[in-house]
Coordinates of C-alpha atoms and ligand atoms in Angstrom, one line a residue:
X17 CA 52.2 83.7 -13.8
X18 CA 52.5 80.3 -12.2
X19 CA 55.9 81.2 -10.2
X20 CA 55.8 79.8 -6.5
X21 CA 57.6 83.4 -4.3
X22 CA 58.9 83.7 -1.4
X23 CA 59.4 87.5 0.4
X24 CA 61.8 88.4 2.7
X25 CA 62.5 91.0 4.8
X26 CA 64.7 91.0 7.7
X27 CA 61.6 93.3 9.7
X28 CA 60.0 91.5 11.6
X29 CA 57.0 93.4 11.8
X30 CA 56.9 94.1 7.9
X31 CA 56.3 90.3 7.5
X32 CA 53.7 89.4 9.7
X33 CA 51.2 93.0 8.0
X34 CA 52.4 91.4 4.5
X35 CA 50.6 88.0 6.1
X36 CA 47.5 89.6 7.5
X37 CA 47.0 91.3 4.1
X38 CA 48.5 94.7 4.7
X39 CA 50.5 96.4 2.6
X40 CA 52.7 99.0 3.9
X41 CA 53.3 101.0 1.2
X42 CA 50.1 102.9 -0.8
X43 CA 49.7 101.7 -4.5
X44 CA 46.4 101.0 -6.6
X45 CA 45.5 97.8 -6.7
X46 CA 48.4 95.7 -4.4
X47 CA 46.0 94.5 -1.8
X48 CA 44.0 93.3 -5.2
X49 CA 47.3 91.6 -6.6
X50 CA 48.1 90.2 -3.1
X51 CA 44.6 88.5 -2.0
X52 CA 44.4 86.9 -5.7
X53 CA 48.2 85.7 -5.5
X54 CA 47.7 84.5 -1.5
X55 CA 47.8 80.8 -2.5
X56 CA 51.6 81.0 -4.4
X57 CA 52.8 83.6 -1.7
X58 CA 54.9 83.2 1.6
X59 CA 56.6 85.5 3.9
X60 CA 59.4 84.9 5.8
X61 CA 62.0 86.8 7.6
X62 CA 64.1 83.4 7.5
X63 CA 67.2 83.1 5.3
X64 CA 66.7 78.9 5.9
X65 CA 63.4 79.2 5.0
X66 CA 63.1 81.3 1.6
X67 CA 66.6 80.3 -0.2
X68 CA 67.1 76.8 -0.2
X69 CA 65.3 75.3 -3.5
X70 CA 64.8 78.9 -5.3
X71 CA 65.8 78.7 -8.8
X72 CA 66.1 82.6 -8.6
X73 CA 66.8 84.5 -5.9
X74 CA 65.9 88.3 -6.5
X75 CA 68.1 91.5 -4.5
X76 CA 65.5 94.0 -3.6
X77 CA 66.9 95.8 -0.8
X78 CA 67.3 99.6 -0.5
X79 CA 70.7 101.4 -1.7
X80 CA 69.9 105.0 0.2
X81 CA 72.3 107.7 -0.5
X82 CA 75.3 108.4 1.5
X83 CA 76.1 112.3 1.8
X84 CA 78.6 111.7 -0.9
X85 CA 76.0 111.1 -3.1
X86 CA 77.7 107.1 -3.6
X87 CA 74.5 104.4 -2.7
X88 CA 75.1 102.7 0.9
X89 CA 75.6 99.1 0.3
X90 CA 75.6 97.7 3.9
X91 CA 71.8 95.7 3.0
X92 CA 73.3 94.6 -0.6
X93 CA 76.3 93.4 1.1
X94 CA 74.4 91.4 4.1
X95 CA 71.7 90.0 1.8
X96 CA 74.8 88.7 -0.6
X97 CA 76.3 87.7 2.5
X98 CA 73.0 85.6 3.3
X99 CA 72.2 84.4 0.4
X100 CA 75.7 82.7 -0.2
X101 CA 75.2 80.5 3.6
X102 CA 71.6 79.4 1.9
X103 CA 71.7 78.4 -1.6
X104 CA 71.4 74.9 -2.5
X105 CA 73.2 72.6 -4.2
X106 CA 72.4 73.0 -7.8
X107 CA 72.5 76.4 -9.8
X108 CA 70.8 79.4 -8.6
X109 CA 70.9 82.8 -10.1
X110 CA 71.0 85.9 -8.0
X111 CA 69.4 88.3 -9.5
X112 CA 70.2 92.3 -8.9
X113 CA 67.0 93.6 -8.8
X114 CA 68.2 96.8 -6.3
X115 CA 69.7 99.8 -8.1
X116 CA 73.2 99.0 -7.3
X117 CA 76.2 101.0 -8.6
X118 CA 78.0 99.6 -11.6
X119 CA 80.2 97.0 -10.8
X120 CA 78.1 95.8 -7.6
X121 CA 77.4 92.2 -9.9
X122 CA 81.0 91.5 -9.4
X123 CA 81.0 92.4 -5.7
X124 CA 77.7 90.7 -5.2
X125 CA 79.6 87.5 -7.0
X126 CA 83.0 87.9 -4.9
X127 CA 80.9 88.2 -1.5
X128 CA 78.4 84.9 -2.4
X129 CA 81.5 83.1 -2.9
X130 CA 83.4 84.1 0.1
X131 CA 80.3 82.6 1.7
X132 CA 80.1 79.8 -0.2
X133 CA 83.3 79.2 0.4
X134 CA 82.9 78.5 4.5
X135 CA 80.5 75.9 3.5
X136 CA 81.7 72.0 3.1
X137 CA 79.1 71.2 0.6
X138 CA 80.6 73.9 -1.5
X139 CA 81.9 71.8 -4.5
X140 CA 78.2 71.3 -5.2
X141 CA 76.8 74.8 -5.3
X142 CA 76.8 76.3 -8.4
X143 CA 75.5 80.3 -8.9
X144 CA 75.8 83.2 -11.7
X145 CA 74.9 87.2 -10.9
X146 CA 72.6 88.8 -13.0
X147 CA 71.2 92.1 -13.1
X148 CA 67.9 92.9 -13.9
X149 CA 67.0 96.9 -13.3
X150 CA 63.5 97.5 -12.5
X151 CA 61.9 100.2 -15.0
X152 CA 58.8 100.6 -12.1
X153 CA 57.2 104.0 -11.5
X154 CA 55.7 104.2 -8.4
X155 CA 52.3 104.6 -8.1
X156 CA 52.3 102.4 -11.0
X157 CA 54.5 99.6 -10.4
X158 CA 52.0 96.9 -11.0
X159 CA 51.5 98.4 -14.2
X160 CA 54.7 98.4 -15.3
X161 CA 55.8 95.0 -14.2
X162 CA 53.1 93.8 -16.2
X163 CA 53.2 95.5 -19.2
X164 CA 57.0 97.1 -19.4
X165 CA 58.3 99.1 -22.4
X166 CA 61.1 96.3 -22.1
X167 CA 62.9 94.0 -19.6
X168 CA 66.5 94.6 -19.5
X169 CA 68.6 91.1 -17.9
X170 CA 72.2 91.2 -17.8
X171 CA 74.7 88.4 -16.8
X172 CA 78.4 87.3 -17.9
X173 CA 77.2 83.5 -18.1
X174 CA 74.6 82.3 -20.9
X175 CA 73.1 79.8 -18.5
X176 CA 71.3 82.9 -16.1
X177 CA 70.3 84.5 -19.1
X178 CA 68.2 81.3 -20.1
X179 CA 66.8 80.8 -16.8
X180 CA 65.7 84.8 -16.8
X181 CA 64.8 84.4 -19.8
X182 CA 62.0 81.6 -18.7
X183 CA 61.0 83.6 -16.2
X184 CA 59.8 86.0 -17.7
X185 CA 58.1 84.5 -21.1
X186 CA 54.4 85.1 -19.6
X187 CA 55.6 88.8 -20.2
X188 CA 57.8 88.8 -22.6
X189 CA 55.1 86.9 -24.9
X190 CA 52.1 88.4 -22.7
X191 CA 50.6 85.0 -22.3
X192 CA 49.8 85.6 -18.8
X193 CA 45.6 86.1 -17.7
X194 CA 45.7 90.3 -17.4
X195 CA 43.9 91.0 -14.0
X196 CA 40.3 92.4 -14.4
X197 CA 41.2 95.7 -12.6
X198 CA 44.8 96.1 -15.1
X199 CA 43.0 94.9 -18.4
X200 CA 46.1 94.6 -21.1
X201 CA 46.7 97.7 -22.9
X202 CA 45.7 97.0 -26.8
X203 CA 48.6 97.9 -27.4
X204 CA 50.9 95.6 -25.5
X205 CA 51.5 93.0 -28.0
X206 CA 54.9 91.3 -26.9
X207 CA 57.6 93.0 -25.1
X208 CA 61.2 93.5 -26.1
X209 CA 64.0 91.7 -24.3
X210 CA 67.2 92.9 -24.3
X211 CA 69.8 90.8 -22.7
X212 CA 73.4 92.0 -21.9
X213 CA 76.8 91.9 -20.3
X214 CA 76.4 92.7 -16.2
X215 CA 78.0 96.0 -16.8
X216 CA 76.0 97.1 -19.7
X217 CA 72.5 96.3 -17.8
X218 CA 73.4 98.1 -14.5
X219 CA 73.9 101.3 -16.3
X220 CA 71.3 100.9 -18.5
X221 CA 69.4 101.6 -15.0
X222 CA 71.2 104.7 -14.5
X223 CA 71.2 106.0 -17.8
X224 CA 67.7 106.2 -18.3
X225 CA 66.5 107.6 -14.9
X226 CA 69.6 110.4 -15.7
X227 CA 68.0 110.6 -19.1
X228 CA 64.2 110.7 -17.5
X229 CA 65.7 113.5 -15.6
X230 CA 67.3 115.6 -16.9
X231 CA 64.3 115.6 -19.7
X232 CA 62.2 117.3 -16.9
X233 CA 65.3 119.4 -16.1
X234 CA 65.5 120.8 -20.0
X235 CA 62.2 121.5 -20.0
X236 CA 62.2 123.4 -17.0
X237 CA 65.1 125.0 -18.4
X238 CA 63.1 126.1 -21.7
X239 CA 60.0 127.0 -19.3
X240 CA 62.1 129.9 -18.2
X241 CA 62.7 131.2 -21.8
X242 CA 59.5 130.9 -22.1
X243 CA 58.3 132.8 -19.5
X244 CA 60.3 135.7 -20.8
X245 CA 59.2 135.6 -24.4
X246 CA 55.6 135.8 -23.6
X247 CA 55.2 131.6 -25.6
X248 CA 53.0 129.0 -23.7
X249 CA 55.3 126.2 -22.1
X250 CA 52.4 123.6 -22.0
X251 CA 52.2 124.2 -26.8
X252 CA 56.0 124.6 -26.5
X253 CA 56.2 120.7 -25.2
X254 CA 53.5 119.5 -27.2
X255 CA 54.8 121.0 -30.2
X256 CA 58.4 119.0 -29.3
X257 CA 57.1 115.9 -28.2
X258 CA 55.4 115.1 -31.2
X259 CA 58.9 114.9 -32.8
X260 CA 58.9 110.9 -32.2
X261 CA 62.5 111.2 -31.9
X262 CA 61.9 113.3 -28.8
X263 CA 58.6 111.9 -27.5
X264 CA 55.8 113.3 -25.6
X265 CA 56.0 112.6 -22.1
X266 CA 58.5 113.9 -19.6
X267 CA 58.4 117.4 -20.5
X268 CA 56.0 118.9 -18.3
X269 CA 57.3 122.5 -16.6
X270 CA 56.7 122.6 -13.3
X271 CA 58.4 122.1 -10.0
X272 CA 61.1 119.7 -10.7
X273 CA 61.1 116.2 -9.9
X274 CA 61.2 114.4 -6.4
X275 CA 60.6 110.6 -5.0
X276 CA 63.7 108.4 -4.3
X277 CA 64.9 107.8 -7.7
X278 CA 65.9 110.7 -9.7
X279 CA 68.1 112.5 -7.1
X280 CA 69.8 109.4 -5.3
X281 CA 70.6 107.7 -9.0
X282 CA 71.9 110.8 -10.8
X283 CA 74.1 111.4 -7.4
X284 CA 75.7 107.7 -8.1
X285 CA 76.3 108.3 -11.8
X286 CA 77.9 111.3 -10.6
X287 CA 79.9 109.8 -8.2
X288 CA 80.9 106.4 -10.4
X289 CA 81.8 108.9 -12.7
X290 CA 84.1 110.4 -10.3
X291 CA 85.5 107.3 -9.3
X292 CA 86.9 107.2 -12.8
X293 CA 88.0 111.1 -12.6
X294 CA 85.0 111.7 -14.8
X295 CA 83.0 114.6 -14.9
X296 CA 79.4 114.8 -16.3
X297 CA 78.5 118.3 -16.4
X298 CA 75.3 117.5 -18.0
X299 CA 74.2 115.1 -15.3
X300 CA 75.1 117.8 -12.7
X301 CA 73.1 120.8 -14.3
X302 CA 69.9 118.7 -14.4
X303 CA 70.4 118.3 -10.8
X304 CA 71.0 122.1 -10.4
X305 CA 67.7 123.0 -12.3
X306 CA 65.6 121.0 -10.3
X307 CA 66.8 122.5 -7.3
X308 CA 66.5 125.9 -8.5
X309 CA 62.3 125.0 -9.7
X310 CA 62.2 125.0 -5.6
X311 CA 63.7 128.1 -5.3
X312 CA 61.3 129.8 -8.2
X313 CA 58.2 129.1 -6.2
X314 CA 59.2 131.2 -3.1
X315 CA 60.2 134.0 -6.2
X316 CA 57.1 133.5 -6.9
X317 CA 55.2 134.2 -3.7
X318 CA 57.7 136.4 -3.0
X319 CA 57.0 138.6 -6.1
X320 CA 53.0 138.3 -5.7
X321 CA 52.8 138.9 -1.7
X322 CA 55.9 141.2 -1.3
X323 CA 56.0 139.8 2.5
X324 CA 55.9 136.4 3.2
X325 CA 56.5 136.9 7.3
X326 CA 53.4 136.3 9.1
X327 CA 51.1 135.3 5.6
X328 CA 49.9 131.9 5.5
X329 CA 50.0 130.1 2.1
X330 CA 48.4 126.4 1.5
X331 CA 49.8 123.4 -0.2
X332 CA 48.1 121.2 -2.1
X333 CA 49.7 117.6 -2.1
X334 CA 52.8 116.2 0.1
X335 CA 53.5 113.1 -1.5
X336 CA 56.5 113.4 -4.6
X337 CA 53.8 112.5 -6.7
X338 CA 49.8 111.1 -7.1
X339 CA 48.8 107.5 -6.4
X340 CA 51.6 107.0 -4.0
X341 CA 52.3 108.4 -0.4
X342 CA 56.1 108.3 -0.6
X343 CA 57.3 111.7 0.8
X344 CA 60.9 111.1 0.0
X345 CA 62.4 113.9 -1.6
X346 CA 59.4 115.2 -2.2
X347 CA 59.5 118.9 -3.5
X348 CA 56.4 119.8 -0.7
X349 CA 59.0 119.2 2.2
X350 CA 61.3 121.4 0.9
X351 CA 59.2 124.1 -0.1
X352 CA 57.5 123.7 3.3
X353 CA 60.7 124.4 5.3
X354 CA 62.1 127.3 2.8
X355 CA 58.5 128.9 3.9
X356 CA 59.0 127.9 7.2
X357 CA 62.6 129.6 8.2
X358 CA 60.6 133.0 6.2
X359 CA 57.9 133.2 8.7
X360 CA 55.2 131.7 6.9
X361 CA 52.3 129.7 8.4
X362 CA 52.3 126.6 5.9
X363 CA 48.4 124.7 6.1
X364 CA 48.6 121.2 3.7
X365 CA 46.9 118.6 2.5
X366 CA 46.8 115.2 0.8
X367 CA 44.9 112.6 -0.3
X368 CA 47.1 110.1 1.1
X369 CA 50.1 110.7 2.2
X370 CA 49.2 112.5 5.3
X371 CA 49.9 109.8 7.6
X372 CA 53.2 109.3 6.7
X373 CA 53.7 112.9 7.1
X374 CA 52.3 112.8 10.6
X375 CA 55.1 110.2 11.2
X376 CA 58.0 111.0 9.3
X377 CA 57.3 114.9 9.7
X378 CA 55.1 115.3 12.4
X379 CA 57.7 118.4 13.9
X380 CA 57.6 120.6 10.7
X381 CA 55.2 122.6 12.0
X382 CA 52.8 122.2 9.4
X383 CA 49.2 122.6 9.8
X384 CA 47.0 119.5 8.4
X385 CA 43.7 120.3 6.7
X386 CA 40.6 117.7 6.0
X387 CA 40.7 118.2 2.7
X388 CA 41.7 121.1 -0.4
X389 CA 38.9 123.0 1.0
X390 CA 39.9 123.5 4.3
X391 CA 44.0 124.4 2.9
X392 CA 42.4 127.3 1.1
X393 CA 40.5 129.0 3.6
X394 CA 42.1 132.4 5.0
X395 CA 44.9 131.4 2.9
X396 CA 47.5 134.3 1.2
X397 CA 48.1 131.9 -1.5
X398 CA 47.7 128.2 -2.6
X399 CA 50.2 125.9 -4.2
X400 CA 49.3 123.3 -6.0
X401 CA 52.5 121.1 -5.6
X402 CA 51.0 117.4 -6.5
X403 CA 48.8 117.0 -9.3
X404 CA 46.1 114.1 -7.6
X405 CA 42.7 114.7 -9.7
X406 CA 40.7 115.6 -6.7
X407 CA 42.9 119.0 -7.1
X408 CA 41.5 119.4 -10.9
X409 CA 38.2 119.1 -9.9
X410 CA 37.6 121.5 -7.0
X411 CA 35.0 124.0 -6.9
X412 CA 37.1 126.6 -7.5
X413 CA 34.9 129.9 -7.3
X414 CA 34.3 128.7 -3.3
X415 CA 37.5 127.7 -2.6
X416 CA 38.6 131.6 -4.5
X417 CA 36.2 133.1 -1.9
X418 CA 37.6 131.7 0.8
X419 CA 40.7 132.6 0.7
X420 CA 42.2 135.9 2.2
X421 CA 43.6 136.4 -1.3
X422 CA 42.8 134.3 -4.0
X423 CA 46.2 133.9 -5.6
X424 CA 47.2 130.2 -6.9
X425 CA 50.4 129.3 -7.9
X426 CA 50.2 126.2 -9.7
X427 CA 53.3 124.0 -9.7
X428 CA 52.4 121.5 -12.0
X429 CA 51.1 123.5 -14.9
X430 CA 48.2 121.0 -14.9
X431 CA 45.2 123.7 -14.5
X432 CA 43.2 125.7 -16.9
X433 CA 44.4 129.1 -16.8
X434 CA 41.1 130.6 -18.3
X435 CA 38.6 128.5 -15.5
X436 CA 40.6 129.6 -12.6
X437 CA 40.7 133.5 -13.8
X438 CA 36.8 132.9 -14.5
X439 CA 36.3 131.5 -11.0
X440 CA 38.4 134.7 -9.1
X441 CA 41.8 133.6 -9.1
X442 CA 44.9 135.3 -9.6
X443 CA 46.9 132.7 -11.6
X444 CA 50.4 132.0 -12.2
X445 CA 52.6 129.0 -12.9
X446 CA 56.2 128.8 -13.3
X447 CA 56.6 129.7 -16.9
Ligands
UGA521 C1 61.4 106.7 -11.8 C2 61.4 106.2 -13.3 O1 60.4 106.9 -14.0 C3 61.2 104.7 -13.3 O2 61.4 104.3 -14.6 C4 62.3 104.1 -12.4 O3 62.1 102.7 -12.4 C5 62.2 104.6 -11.0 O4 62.4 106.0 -11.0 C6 63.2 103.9 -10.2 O5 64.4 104.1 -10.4 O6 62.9 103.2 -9.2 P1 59.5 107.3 -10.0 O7 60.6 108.0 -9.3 O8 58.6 106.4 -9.3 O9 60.1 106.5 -11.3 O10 58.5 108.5 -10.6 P2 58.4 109.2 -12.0 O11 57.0 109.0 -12.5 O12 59.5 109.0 -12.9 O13 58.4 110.8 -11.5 C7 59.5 111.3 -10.8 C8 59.3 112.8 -10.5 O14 59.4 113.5 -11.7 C9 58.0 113.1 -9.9 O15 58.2 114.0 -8.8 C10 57.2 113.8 -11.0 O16 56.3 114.7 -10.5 C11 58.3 114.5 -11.8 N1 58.0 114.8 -13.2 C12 57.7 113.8 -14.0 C13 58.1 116.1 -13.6 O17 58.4 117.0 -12.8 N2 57.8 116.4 -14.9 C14 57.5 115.4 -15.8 O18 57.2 115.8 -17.0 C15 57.4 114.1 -15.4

């Protein structure tokens, strides 16, 4: 879009991959996006370096959750801390980009001009918060930050809001050259803007991942009426998502959600909530579902093999979701270990994310397999716990055969019934 951008990270090591062209997270198309943008690109782990002469400095740091569910704001506070001992003279807008609990753009403001303050060329530095949530799913982040549903930019002074504003105008107006490999959507004519007040934009952010959430927690809810009624969940959320009030997406049955988001920002609405001796009893019970989908699958297996001690049962997928290898919350770890502490052998594999898992889980105890294949043979009973479409497509009258039992439990209500009952299987999803 013409922006010159500097990156920094305080790891070292981060910085000098992100220079030799290697991205450290998986996502389609980055190392695309990064190769073409090379030339208006730098990366620094040097405060000196990437602040003085930014118009806009962005916050992206991580806010993970403390055990009281509240966001740790140690980075937030040392990247404020930072930025204020950097910024030039002139104005500059620092942007909060990181989900930050509401109120943060006044404590981000307070702590950049404590800093400020230490300096002797402060009567010259001039600087507004903003916040800015990001709306990015992962595994489509590029995506989204190219064609959002809408930009949210919130600030208490009308002079950030221009300069966001600015920005942002190659998307807003979608003037920008769409990549070959992310044509522009036909739809995607311009996108909405809504600017806002700092408080009203931070919990915008929270709002909508509680909303996205407990969506998937209502219908997960329904999925278990549904089960005992004998009705089909898959036509029961078709038949409410075409209610354009309701919408389509977000109500598919399965396993709950996972990934870093949903769990770590419905925790901080809870506890800024508390803060204010609030309590949001629906907020809590879509936390309570989703942990309870977990608990359904080993009912499940429970009710199909009778004994679990000594059987071994296959997972299909690790990471939280497809098209991203971020294992963080991810509902196969946790099924994993309640399989684990009941005696069961657990095989897995991904497409992916099994790196990662080597790394960050490497003690589980879990057996890695080459491919969906390999999970299924001598297997009591597969789980299909991430939807990637290499799943979808198996051969599944081989992979039946293989298996000491061919039982499949699938997790994401993505698979045709009918086919896999054709091909040998005993079938069963959570609803
Ligand atoms: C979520 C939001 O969708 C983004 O808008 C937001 O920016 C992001 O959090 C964030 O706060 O950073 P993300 O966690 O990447 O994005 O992934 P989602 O696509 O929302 O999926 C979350 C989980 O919900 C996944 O485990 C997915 O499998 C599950 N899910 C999703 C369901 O169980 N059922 C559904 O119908 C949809």
């Amino acid at each position: 879009m013409g922006h010159k951008v500097t990156c920094l990270d305080t790891d070292e090591g981060k910085i000098r991959n992100l220079e030799a062209g290697k991205i450290p997270i998986y996502e389609p198309y980055l190392e695309e996006v990064l190769a073409e943008s090379r030339k208006n690109l730098t990366f620094t782990s040097s405060y000196s370096e990437a602040i003085p002469g930014s118009e806009v400095v962005f916050i992206a740091v991580g806010t993970p959750p403390t055990p009281s569910g509240a966001p740790n704001l140690e980075f937030l506070s040392q990247a404020a801390r930072s930025i204020g001992r950097h910024i030039d003279p002139g104005f500059t807008v620092v942007v909060n980009k990181s989900t930050v609990p509401i109120g943060s753009g006044n404590w981000v403001g307070s702590l950049l001009r404590d800093a400020v303050e230490q300096r002797e060329d402060k009567a010259s530095i001039q600087f507004a918060v903003a916040s800015n949530p990001e709306f990015l799913r992962e595994g489509s982040a590029l995506h989204d930050s190219l064609y959002p549903d809408r930009i949210v930019i919130g600030a208490d002074e009308p002079h950030a809001l221009e300069v966001l504003y600015s920005l942002y105008r190659p998307v807003i107006d979608q003037t920008f050259p769409a990549p070959s490999y992310l044509p522009r959507p036909e739809e995607v004519a311009a996108v909405p803007l809504l600017s806002s007040d700092l408080a009203s934009a931070e919990l915008i952010k929270y709002a909508a991942n509680a909303f996205l959430a407990l969506k998937i927690s209502f219908i997960n809810e329904i999925g278990l009426v549904s089960e005992r009624v004998g009705a089909n969940i898959s036509e029961v959320g078709r038949g409410i998502g075409l209610d354009s009030r309701i919408g389509p997406r977000f109500l598919n049955c399965g396993i709950g959600w996972g990934g870093s988001c949903f769990g770590k920002d419905t925790a901080a609405l809870i506890a800024t909530a508390g803060e204010y001796g609030l309590h949001l009893p629906i907020v809590e019970a879509a936390k309570k579902i989703n942990s309870r989908q977990r608990d359904r699958v080993v009912e499940k297996l429970l009710l199909e093999l009778k004994i679990l001690k000594g059987r071994t049962i296959g997972l299909l997928g690790l990471a939280f979701k497809p098209n991203t290898d971020d294992l963080r919350e991810a509902p196969a770890i946790e099924i994993a270990q309640k399989l684990i502490d009941r005696g069961v052998r657990v095989k897995a594999h991904d497409p992916v994310a099994m790196d990662r898992f080597r790394r960050e889980h490497g003690d589980m105890g879990i057996h890695l397999c080459q491919d969906g294949r390999d999970v299924a043979e001598g297997c009591d009973a597969l789980v299909l716990v991430t939807e990637w479409s290499e799943y979808r497509e198996m051969d599944w009258a081989a992979v039946a055969k293989s298996m000491r039992t061919p039982f499949l439990l699938d997790g994401r209500h993505v698979l045709d019934k009918e086919k896999l009952t054709r091909a040998g299987f005993h079938y069963v999803s959570l609803s």
